[in-house]
Each structure stands twice: as structure tokens, then as C-alpha cells.
Coordinates of C-alpha atoms in Angstrom, one line a residue:
M1 CA 178.9 157.6 137.1
T2 CA 176.6 154.8 136.0
A3 CA 176.7 153.3 139.5
L4 CA 175.5 156.6 141.0
R5 CA 172.7 157.1 138.5
G6 CA 170.3 154.6 140.2
P7 CA 170.6 156.0 143.8
M8 CA 170.7 159.6 142.5
T9 CA 167.6 159.1 140.4
R10 CA 165.8 157.6 143.4
L11 CA 166.9 160.4 145.6
L12 CA 165.8 163.0 143.1
L13 CA 162.4 161.3 142.7
A14 CA 161.9 161.0 146.4
T15 CA 162.8 164.7 146.8
L16 CA 160.4 165.7 144.1
T17 CA 157.6 163.5 145.5
F18 CA 158.1 165.1 149.0
A19 CA 158.1 168.6 147.5
A20 CA 154.9 167.9 145.5
F21 CA 153.3 166.4 148.6
A22 CA 154.4 169.4 150.8
T23 CA 152.8 171.8 148.3
L24 CA 149.4 170.1 148.3
P25 CA 146.6 172.1 149.9
F26 CA 146.4 171.2 153.6
G27 CA 143.2 169.2 153.4
M28 CA 144.3 167.2 150.4
R29 CA 147.3 165.5 151.9
A30 CA 145.6 162.5 153.4
S31 CA 143.6 161.9 150.2
A32 CA 146.9 161.7 148.3
Q33 CA 147.7 158.6 150.4
E34 CA 144.2 157.2 151.0
P35 CA 142.1 157.5 147.9
G36 CA 138.6 158.7 148.6
R37 CA 139.4 159.8 152.2
Q38 CA 140.1 163.4 153.0
P39 CA 140.2 164.7 156.5
P40 CA 138.2 167.9 157.1
N41 CA 140.2 171.1 157.0
P42 CA 139.4 172.9 160.2
D43 CA 141.2 176.1 159.0
T44 CA 138.0 177.8 157.9
D45 CA 139.5 181.2 157.4
H46 CA 142.5 179.7 155.5
D47 CA 145.1 181.7 157.5
G48 CA 147.3 178.6 158.1
K49 CA 146.3 178.5 161.8
V50 CA 143.7 176.3 163.4
T51 CA 142.2 178.1 166.4
L52 CA 140.4 176.5 169.3
T53 CA 137.1 177.9 167.9
E54 CA 137.8 176.4 164.4
F55 CA 138.8 173.1 166.0
K56 CA 135.7 173.0 168.1
A57 CA 133.5 173.6 165.1
M58 CA 135.1 170.7 163.3
E59 CA 134.8 168.5 166.3
S60 CA 131.2 169.4 166.8
G61 CA 130.3 168.2 163.4
R62 CA 132.2 165.0 163.8
Q63 CA 130.6 164.4 167.2
T64 CA 127.1 165.1 165.9
R65 CA 127.6 162.5 163.1
M66 CA 129.1 160.0 165.7
F67 CA 126.1 160.4 168.1
A68 CA 123.7 160.0 165.2
R69 CA 125.3 156.7 164.3
M70 CA 125.9 155.3 167.7
D71 CA 123.3 156.7 170.1
A72 CA 120.6 154.1 169.4
N73 CA 118.1 155.2 172.0
K74 CA 118.8 158.9 171.2
D75 CA 119.3 159.8 174.9
G76 CA 122.4 162.0 174.2
K77 CA 124.7 159.4 175.6
I78 CA 126.7 156.5 174.1
T79 CA 127.1 153.4 176.2
Q80 CA 129.5 150.5 175.7
A81 CA 126.7 148.4 174.4
E82 CA 125.7 151.0 171.8
M83 CA 129.3 151.4 170.8
E84 CA 129.7 147.6 170.3
A85 CA 126.4 147.5 168.3
A86 CA 127.7 150.3 166.0
R87 CA 131.0 148.5 165.6
K88 CA 129.2 145.3 164.6
R89 CA 127.0 147.2 162.1
M90 CA 130.1 148.8 160.5
E91 CA 131.8 145.4 160.3
A92 CA 128.7 143.9 158.7
E93 CA 128.7 146.7 156.1
G94 CA 132.4 146.1 155.4
R95 CA 133.4 149.4 157.1
G96 CA 135.3 147.9 160.1
P97 CA 138.2 149.6 161.7
P98 CA 141.4 149.8 159.6
A99 CA 144.0 147.1 159.8
G100 CA 146.0 147.4 162.9
A101 CA 143.4 149.6 164.7
R102 CA 143.2 149.1 168.4
P103 CA 140.2 147.0 169.4
G104 CA 137.4 148.4 171.5
G105 CA 138.2 152.0 170.7
G106 CA 141.8 152.0 171.8
G107 CA 141.5 150.8 175.4
G108 CA 144.6 151.4 177.4
P109 CA 145.5 149.9 180.7
G110 CA 142.4 148.5 182.4
G111 CA 140.6 148.0 179.1
G112 CA 137.2 149.6 178.3
G113 CA 138.7 151.9 175.7
F114 CA 136.0 154.4 174.8
L115 CA 134.4 154.6 178.3
T116 CA 137.7 154.6 180.1
R117 CA 138.9 157.6 178.0
F118 CA 135.8 159.7 177.8
D119 CA 133.4 158.9 180.6
T120 CA 134.7 161.4 183.0
N121 CA 131.8 161.3 185.4
H122 CA 131.8 157.5 185.5
D123 CA 128.1 157.0 184.8
G124 CA 128.7 154.3 182.3
A125 CA 128.1 156.4 179.2
V126 CA 129.7 159.2 177.2
S127 CA 127.7 162.4 176.8
K128 CA 128.2 165.1 174.2
T129 CA 129.6 167.4 176.9
E130 CA 132.2 164.8 177.8
M131 CA 133.1 164.4 174.1
A132 CA 133.4 168.2 173.7
A133 CA 135.7 168.4 176.8
A134 CA 137.8 165.6 175.3
G135 CA 138.1 167.5 172.0
E136 CA 139.3 170.7 173.9
Q137 CA 141.9 168.6 175.7
R138 CA 143.0 167.0 172.4
F139 CA 143.5 170.6 171.1
K140 CA 145.6 171.6 174.1
T141 CA 147.7 168.5 173.8
A142 CA 148.3 169.0 170.1
D143 CA 149.3 172.6 170.7
T144 CA 152.9 171.6 171.5
N145 CA 154.4 175.1 171.5
H146 CA 151.4 176.5 173.5
D147 CA 150.8 179.4 171.2
G148 CA 147.0 179.0 171.2
W149 CA 146.6 177.6 167.7
L150 CA 147.6 174.5 165.7
S151 CA 149.9 174.6 162.8
K152 CA 149.6 172.2 159.9
G153 CA 152.4 170.1 161.5
E154 CA 150.8 170.0 164.9
L155 CA 147.5 169.0 163.4
L156 CA 149.1 166.2 161.3
M157 CA 151.0 165.0 164.4
M158 CA 147.7 164.9 166.4
R159 CA 146.0 162.8 163.6
Q160 CA 149.0 160.5 163.6
R161 CA 148.8 160.0 167.3
M162 CA 145.1 159.3 167.1
R163 CA 145.7 156.5 164.5
G164 CA 148.0 154.8 167.0
P165 CA 151.5 153.3 166.9
G166 CA 152.6 151.8 163.7
S167 CA 150.3 153.8 161.5
S168 CA 151.4 156.2 158.8
E169 CA 149.8 159.1 157.1

């Protein structure tokens, strides 16, 4: 019995920790792992479902803040140069990308990251309209069962994918 006590105790503690984490309010889960950082809770009516309208509202606020930080000439578009300048400012302030983050905004094959993913009209800049369209596509991709809304699990999976491989939430 003594030999089982250690593993059983660890199993019980792990189960209790998981149960406690699972019962946290939806928006508090990330802060339980990353002190001081809490993702926004897009479920504004608290019905346990994130609709496209709720998701767009959250994305709109995030995009407004991003454009305020990055769009240096305030023309409503973010160029690669503006993105690089913003990245350098953040690094100088000690707010660089998290360890293991993909450089250049997650550039995939062909490089370019940010522009490659979001500049759908290929004009060399990303507009608010292009960002909004990307957000809607992100919602559709995250809605894995195609029921028109995101469950807590689907939203968490989307956030995990956005962080990239090897990250954990």
C-alpha cells in the first residue's frame, strides 16, 4: 500500500487540479497559467456559445488596438516596414514575442508572414477590411462541427493553433 501512495496521491492531485481548472470561468483559464494575462471573453451574453457577431466584436477591438500601435502613418493599412518597426519598439520595451514564437508574424512557406497571410489583394499592405475577413475565416475554421458558434473547446483550440506548434495553454 505504501508503494501505491505516491502515484495515487499524484493522480488524485492531478485530477483535482484538472477539475478546479475546468470549473474556472471561461475567461480566467489563461490567467491561471499566465499570471497577468487573460484573453478576452467574447461570450458577451454568457450563454456558453460564441457567435460570429460576438467573435467579430472581439476581433474588431483587437484590430483597432493593433492598427493604433502599428499603422504609423495612420493610412488604415499596415505595411511590412510598419510591422517591423512596431516589433522593434516592442522588443526595446521588453515586450517582444514569447519564447518560441514564429519570427516575422508566423511566415509560412515563401516567408513574409504577416503580408503573406493577410494581404489578399497583394497591394503590399494589410487593411482593416482584410483583417476583418481573416477574422471571419478564423471563426469558420475554428467552428469544427459547423454549428455556427464556437464552444469553449473550439475557442481554446483556435487560441492554441494561433500560438503555434509546441506551445501550451
